[in-house]
PDB file of C-alpha atoms in Angstrom:
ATOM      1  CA  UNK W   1     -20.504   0.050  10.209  1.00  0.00           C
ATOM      2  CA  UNK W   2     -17.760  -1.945   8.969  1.00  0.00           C
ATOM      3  CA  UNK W   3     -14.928  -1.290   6.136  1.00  0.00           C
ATOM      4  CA  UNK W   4     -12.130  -2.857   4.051  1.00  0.00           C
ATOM      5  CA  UNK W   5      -9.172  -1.195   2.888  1.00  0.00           C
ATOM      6  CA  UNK W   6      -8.198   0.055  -0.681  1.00  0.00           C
ATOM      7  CA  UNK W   7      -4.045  -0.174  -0.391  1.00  0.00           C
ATOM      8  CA  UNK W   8      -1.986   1.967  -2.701  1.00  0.00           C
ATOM      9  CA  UNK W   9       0.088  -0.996  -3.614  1.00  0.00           C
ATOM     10  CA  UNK W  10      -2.491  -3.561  -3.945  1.00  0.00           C
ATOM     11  CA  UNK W  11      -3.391  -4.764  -7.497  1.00  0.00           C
ATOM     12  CA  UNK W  12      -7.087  -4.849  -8.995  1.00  0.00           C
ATOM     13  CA  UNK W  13      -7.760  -8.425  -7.675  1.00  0.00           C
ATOM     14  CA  UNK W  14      -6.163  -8.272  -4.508  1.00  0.00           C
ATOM     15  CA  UNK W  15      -8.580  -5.120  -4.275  1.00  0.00           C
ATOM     16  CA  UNK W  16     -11.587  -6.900  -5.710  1.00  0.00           C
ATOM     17  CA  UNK W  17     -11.386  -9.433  -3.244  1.00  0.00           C
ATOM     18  CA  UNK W  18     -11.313  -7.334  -0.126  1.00  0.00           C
ATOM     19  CA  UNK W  19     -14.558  -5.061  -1.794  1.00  0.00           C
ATOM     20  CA  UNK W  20     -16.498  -8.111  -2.611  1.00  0.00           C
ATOM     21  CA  UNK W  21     -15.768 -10.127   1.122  1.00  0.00           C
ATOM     22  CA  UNK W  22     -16.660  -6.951   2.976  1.00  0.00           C
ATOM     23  CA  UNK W  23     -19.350  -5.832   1.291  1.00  0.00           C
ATOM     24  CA  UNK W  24     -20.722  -9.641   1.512  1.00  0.00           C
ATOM     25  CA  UNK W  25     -20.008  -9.681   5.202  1.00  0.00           C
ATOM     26  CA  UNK W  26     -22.292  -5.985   5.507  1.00  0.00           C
ATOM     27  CA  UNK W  27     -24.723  -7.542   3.482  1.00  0.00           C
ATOM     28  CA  UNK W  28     -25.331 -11.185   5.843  1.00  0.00           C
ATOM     29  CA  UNK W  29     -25.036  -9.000   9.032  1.00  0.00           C
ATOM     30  CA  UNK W  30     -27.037  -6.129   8.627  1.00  0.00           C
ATOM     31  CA  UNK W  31     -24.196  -3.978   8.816  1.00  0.00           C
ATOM     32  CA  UNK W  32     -23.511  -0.534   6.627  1.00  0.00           C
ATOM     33  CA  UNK W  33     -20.289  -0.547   5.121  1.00  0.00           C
ATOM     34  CA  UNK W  34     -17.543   1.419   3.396  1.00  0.00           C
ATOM     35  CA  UNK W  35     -14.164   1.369   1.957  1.00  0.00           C
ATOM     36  CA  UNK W  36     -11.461   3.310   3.168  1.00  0.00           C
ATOM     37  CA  UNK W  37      -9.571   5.405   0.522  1.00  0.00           C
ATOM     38  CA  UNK W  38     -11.604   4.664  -2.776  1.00  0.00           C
ATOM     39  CA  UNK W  39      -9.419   6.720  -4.870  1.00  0.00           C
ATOM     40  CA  UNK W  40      -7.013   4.095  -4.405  1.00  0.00           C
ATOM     41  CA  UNK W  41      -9.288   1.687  -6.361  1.00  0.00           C
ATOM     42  CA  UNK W  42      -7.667   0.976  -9.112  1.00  0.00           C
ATOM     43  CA  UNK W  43     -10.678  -0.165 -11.749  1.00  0.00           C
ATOM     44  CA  UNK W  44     -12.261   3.480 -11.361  1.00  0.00           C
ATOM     45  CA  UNK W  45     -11.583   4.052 -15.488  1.00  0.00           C
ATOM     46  CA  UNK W  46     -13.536   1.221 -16.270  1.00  0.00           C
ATOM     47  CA  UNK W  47     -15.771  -0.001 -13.190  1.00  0.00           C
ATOM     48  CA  UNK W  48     -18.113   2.289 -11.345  1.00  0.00           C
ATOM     49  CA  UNK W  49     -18.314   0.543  -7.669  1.00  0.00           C
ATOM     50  CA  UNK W  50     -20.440   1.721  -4.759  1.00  0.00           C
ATOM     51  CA  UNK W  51     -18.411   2.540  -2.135  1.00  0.00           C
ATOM     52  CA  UNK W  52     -20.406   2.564  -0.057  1.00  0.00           C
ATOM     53  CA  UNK W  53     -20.932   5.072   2.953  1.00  0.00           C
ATOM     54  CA  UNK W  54     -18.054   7.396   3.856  1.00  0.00           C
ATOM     55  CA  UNK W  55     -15.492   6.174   6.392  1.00  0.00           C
ATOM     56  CA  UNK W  56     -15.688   8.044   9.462  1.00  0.00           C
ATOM     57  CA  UNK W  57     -11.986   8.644  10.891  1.00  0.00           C
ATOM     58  CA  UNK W  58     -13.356  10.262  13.832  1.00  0.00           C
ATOM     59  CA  UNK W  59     -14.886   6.769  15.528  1.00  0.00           C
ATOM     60  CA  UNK W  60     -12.459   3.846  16.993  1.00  0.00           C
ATOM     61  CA  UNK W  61     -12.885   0.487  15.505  1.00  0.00           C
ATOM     62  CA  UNK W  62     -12.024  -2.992  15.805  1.00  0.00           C
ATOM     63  CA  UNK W  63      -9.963  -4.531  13.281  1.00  0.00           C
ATOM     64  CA  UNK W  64      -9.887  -7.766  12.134  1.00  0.00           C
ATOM     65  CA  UNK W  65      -7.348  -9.661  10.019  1.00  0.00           C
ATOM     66  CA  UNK W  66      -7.457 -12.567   8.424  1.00  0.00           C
ATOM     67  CA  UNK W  67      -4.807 -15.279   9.661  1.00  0.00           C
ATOM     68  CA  UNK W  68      -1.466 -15.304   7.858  1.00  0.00           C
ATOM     69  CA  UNK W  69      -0.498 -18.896   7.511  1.00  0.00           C
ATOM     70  CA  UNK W  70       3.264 -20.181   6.925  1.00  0.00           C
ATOM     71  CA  UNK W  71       4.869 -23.660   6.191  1.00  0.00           C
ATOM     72  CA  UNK W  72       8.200 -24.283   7.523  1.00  0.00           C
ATOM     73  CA  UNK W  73       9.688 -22.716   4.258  1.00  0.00           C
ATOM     74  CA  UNK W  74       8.028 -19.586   4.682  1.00  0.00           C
ATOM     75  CA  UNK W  75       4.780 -19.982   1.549  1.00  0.00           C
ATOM     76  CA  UNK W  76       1.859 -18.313   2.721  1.00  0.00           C
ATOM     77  CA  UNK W  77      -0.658 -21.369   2.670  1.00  0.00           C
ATOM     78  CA  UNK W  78      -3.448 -18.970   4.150  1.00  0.00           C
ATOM     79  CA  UNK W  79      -7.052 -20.570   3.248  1.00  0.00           C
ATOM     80  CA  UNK W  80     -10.741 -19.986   5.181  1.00  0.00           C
ATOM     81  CA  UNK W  81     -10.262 -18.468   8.184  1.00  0.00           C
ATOM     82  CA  UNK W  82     -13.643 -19.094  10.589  1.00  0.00           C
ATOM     83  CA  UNK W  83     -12.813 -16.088  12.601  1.00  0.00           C
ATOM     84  CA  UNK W  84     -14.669 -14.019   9.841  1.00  0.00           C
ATOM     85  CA  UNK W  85     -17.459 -15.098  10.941  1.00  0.00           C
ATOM     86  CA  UNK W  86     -17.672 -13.235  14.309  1.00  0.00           C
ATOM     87  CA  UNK W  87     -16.932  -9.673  13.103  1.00  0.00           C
ATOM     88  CA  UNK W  88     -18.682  -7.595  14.825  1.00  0.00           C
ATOM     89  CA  UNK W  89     -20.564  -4.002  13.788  1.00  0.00           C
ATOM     90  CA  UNK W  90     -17.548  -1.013  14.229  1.00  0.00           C
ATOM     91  CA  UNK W  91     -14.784  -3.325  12.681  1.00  0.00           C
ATOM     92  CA  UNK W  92     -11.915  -2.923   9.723  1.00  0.00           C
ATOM     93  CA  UNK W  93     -11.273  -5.574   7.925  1.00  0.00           C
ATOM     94  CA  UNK W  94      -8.562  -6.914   5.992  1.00  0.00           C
ATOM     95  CA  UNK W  95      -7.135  -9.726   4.170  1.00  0.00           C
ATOM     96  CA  UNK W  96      -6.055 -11.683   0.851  1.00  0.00           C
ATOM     97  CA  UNK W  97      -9.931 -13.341   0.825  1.00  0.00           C
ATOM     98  CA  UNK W  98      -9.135 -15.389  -1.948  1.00  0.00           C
ATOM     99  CA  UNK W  99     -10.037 -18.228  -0.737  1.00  0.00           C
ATOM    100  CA  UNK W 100     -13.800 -18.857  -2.355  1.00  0.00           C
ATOM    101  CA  UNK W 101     -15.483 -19.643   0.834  1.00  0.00           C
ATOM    102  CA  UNK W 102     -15.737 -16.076   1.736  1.00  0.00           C
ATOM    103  CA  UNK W 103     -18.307 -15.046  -1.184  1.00  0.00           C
ATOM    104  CA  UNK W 104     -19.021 -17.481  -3.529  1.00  0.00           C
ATOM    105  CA  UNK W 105     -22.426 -18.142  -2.171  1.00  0.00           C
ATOM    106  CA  UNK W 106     -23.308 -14.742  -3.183  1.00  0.00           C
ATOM    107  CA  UNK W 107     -21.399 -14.686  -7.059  1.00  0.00           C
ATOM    108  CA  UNK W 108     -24.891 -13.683  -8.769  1.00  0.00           C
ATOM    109  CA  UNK W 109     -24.764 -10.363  -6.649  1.00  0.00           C
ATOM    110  CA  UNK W 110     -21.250  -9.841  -7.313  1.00  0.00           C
ATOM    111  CA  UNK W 111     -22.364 -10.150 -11.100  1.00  0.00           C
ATOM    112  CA  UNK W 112     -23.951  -7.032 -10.833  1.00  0.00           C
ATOM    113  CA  UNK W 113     -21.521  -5.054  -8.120  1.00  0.00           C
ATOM    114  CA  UNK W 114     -18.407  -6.097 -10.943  1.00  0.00           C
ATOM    115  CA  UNK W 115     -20.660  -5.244 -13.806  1.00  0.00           C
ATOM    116  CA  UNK W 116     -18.441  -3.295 -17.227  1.00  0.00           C
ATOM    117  CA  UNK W 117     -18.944  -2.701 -20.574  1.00  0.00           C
ATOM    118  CA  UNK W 118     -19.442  -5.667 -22.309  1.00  0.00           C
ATOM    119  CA  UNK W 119     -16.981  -6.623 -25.010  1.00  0.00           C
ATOM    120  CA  UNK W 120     -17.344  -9.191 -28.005  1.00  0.00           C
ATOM    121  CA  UNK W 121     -14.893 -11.778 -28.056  1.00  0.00           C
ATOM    122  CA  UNK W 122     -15.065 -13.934 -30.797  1.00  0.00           C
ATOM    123  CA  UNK W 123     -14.805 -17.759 -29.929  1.00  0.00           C
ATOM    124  CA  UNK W 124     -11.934 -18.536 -32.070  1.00  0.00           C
ATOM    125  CA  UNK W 125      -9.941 -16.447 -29.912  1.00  0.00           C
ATOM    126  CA  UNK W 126      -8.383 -17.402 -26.341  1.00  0.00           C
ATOM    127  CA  UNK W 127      -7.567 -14.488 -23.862  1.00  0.00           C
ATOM    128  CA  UNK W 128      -4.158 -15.056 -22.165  1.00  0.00           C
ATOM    129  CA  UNK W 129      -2.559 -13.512 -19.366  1.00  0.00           C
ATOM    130  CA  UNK W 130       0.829 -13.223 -19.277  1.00  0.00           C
ATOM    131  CA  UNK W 131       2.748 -12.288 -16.091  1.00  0.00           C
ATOM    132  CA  UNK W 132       6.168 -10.779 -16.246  1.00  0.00           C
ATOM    133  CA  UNK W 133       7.622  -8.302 -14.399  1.00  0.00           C
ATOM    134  CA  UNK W 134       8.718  -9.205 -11.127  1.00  0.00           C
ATOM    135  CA  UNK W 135       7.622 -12.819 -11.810  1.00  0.00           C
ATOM    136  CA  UNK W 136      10.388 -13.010 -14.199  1.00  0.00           C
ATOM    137  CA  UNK W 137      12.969 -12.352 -11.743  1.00  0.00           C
ATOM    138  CA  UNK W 138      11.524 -15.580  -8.891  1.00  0.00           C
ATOM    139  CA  UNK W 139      12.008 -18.911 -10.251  1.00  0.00           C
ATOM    140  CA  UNK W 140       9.167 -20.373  -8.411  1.00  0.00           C
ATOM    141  CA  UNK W 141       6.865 -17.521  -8.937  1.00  0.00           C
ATOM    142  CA  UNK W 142       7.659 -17.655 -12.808  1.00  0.00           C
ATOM    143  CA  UNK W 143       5.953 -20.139 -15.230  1.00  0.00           C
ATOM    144  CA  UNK W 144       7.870 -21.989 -17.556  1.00  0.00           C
ATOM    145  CA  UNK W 145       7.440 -21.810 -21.180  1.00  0.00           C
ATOM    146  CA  UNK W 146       6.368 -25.499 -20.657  1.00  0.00           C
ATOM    147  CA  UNK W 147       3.126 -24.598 -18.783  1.00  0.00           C
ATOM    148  CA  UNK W 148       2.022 -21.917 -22.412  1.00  0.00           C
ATOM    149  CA  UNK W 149       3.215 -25.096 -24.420  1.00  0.00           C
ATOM    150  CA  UNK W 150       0.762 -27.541 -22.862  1.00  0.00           C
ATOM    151  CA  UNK W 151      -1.925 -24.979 -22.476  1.00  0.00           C
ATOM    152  CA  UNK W 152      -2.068 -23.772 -26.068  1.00  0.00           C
ATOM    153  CA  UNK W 153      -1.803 -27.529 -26.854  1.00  0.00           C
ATOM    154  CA  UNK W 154      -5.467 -27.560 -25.251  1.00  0.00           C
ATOM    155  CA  UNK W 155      -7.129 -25.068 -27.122  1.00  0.00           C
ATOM    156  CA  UNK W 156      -6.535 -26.125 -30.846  1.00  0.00           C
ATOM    157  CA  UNK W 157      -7.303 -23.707 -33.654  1.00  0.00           C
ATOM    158  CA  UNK W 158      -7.481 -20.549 -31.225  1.00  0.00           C
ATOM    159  CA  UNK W 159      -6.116 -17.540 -31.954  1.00  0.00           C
ATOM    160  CA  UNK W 160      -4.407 -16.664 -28.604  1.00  0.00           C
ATOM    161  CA  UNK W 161      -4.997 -12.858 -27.718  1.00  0.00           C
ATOM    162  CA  UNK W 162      -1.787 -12.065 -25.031  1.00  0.00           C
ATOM    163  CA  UNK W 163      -2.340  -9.627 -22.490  1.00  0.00           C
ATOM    164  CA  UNK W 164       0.631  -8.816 -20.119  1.00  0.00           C
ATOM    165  CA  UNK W 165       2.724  -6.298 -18.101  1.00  0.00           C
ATOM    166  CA  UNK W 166       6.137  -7.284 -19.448  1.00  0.00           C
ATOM    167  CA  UNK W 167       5.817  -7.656 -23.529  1.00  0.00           C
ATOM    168  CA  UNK W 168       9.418  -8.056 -24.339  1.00  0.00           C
ATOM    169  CA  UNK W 169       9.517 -11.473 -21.706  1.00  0.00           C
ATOM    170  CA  UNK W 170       6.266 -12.663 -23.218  1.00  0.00           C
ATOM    171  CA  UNK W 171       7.879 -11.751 -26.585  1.00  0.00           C
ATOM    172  CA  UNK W 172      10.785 -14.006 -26.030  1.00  0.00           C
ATOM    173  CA  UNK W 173       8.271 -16.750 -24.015  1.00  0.00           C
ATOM    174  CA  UNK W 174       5.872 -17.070 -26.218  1.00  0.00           C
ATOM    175  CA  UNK W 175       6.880 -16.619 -29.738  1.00  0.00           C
ATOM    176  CA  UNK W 176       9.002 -19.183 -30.624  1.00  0.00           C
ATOM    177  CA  UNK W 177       5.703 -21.313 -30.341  1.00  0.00           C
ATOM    178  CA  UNK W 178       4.462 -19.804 -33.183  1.00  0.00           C
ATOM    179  CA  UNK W 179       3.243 -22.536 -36.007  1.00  0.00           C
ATOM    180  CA  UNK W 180       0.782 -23.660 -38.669  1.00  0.00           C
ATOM    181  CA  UNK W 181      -1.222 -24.206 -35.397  1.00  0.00           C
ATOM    182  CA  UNK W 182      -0.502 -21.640 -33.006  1.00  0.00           C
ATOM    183  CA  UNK W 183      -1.361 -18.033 -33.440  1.00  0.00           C
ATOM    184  CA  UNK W 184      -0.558 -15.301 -31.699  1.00  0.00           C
ATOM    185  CA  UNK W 185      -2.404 -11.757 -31.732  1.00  0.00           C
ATOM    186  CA  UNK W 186      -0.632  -8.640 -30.212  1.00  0.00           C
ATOM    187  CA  UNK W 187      -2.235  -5.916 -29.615  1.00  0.00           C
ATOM    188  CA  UNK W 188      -2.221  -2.204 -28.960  1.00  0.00           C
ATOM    189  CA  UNK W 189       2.164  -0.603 -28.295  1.00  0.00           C
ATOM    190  CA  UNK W 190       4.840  -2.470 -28.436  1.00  0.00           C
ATOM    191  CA  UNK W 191       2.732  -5.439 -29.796  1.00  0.00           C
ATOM    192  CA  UNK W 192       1.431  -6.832 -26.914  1.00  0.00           C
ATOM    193  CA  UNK W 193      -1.475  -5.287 -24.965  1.00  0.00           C
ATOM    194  CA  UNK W 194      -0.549  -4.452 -20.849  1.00  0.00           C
ATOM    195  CA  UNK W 195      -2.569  -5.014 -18.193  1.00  0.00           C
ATOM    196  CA  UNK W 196      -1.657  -2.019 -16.218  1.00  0.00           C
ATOM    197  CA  UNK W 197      -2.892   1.996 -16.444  1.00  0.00           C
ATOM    198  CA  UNK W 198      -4.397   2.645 -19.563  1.00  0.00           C
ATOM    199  CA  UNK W 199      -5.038  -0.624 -20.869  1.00  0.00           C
ATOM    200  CA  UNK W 200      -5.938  -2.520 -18.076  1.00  0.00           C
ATOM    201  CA  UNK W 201     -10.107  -2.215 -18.351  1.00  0.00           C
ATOM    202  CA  UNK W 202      -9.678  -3.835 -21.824  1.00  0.00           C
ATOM    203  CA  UNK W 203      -7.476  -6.099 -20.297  1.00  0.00           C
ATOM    204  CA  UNK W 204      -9.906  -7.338 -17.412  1.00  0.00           C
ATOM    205  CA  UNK W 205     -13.008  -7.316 -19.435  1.00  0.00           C
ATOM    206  CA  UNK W 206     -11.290  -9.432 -22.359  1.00  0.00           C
ATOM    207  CA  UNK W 207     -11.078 -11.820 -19.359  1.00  0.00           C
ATOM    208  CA  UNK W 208     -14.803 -11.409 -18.166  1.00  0.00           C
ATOM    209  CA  UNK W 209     -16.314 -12.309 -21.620  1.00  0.00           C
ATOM    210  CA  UNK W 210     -13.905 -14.439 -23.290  1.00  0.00           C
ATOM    211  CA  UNK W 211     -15.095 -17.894 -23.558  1.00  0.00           C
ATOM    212  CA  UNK W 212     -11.551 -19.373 -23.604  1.00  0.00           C
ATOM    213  CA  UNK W 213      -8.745 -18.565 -21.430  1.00  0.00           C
ATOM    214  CA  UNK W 214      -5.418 -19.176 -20.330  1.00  0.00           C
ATOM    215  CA  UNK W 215      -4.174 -17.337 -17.183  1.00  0.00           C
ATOM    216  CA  UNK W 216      -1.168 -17.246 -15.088  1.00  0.00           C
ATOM    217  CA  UNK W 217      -0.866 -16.983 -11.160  1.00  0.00           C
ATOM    218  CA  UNK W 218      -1.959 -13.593 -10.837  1.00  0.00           C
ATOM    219  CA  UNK W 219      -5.299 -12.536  -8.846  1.00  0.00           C
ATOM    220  CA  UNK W 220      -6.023  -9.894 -11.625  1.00  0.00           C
ATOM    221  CA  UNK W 221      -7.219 -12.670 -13.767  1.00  0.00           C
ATOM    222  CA  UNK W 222      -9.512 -14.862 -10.875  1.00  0.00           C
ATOM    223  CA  UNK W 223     -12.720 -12.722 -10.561  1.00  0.00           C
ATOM    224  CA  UNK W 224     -13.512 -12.151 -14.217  1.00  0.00           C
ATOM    225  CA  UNK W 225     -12.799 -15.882 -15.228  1.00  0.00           C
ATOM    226  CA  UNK W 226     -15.218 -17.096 -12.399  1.00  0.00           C
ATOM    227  CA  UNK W 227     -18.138 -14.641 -13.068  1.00  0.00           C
ATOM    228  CA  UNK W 228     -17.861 -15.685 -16.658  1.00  0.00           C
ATOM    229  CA  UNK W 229     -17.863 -19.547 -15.768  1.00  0.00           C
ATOM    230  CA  UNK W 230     -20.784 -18.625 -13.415  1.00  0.00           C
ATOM    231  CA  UNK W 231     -23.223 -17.442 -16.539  1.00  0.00           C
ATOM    232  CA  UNK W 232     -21.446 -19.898 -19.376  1.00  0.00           C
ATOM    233  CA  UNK W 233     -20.726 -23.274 -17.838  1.00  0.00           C
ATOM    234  CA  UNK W 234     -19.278 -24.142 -21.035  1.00  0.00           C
ATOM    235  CA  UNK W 235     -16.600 -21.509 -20.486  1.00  0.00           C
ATOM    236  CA  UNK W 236     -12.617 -23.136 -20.302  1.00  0.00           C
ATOM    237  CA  UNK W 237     -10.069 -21.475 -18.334  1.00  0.00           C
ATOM    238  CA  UNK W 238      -6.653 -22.966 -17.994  1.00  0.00           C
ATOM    239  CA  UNK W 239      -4.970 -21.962 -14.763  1.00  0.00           C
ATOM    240  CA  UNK W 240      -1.322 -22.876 -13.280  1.00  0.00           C
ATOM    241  CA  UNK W 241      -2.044 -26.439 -11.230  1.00  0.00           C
ATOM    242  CA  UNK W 242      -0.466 -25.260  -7.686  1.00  0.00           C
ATOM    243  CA  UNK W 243      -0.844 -22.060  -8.697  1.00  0.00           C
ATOM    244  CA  UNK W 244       2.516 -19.496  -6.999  1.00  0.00           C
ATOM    245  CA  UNK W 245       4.417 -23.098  -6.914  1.00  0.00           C
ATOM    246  CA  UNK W 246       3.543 -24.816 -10.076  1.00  0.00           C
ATOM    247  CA  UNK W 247       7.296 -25.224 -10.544  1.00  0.00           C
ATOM    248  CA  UNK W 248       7.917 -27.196  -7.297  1.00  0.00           C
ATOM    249  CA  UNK W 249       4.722 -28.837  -7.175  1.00  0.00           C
ATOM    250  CA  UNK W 250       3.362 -27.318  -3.563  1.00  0.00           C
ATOM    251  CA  UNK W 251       0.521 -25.646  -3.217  1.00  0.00           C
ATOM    252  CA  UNK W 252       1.688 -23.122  -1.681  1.00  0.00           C
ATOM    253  CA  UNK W 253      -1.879 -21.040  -1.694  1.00  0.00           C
ATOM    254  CA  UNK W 254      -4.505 -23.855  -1.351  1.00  0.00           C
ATOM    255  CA  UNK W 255      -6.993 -20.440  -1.603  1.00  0.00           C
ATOM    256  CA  UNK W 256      -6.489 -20.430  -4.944  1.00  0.00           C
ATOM    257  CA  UNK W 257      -7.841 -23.451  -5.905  1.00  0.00           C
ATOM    258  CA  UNK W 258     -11.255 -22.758  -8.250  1.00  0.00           C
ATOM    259  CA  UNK W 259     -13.383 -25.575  -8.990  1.00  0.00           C
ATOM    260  CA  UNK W 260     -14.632 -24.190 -12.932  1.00  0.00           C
ATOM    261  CA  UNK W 261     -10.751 -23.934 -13.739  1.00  0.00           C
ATOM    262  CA  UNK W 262      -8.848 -26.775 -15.356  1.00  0.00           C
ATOM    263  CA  UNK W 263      -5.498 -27.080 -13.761  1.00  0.00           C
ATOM    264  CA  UNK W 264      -2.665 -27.540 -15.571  1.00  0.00           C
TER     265      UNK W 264
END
């Protein structure tokens, strides 16, 4: 048996990621699987996942983790790592896994192991993320309102449907781009919808069946975006081009790299 790791402090896609690699890696090997600490998922509200079979704390594992990669000025430029490939039966595993490599040759059973509610979204309308928070306070982390200028400039007559964690930033980002041409919709308190607790199901499955998005450099928006993309090739989703570094031009996670997006 083999198992990944649900961490308290990990958001939904950094989650995602470990439950789909893991259970991928169980699935090519032969191997049962679990995931330690489910109640820690945080998509249990919205997305019923099988965990698989109970961890057994009682047994001693191996453990294998994928390689954390560095430049000189510290970015994590993790990608593939091949050692994945020799886990063995009786291992933990853990990592970012957001490099594609890991599971996209098996996207049409991830279709089903993600599977929510649908939602209607009408095509006039484009679902953007909007990250705030602590990306407000890291100048290379945060994007400019330059990057929701040039993508709004791609999508012409779309109504543009915001979705964030930090409404008053995204107020003050995104509204003075308001014209003849540009609409914004807020939704749900304080105008703009979150895309934490409550909210955040409506949040991620606006993502998985919108036909046009914009997203920012957050995981939470990756897996819904590419399992759309994977049933509607005519789906358009504008991404950050260097993605964590878009303001210094380095890509300082080559994982992150997706070939359906258009980068920006």
């Amino acid at each position: 048996m083999i198992f990944g790791y649900f961490h308290e402090g990990s958001g939904l896609g950094d989650q995602l990621f470990r439950y789909i690699t893991v259970r991928t890696i169980a699935e090519q090997k032969g191997y049962e699987w679990g995931m330690w600490q489910p109640k820690n998922f945080k998509g249990n509200e919205f997305m019923s996942l099988n965990m698989g079979n109970p961890v057994e704390q009682n047994m001693e594992y191996g453990f294998f983790q994928e390689k954390d990669v560095r430049d000189a000025q510290g970015n994590d430029i993790r990608s593939y790592d091949p050692e994945v490939n020799f886990i063995r039966d009786w291992m933990s595993i853990d990592g970012s896994f957001e490099d594609d490599k890991y599971w996209r040759h098996n996207l049409q059973n991830i279709k089903e192991w993600l599977k929510t509610e649908p939602l209607d979204v009408s095509d006039d309308t484009c679902v953007t993320g909007f990250s705030g928070g602590e990306y407000a306070h890291n100048q290379d982390l945060f994007l400019t309102r330059e990057y929701w200028e040039s993508a709004m400039f791609k999508m012409p007559g779309k109504e543009f449907e915001v979705h964030t964690d930090d409404p008053g930033t995204a107020c003050v980002i995104l509204a003075p781009m308001v014209t003849s041409s540009v609409r914004l919709k807020y939704i749900e308190n304080n105008q703009i919808s979150h895309s934490k607790h409550s909210n955040m199901g409506f949040n991620w499955r606006s993502m998985r069946n919108a036909k046009y998005a914009i997203i920012p450099n957050s995981a939470f928006f990756i897996l819904p975006r590419i399992l759309k993309h994977l049933e509607d090739p005519e789906a358009i989703t504008i991404a950050p081009r260097y993605w964590a570094r878009r303001n210094v031009g380095v890509w300082a996670r080559p994982a992150c790299y997706y070939p359906e997006f258009l980068y920006i």
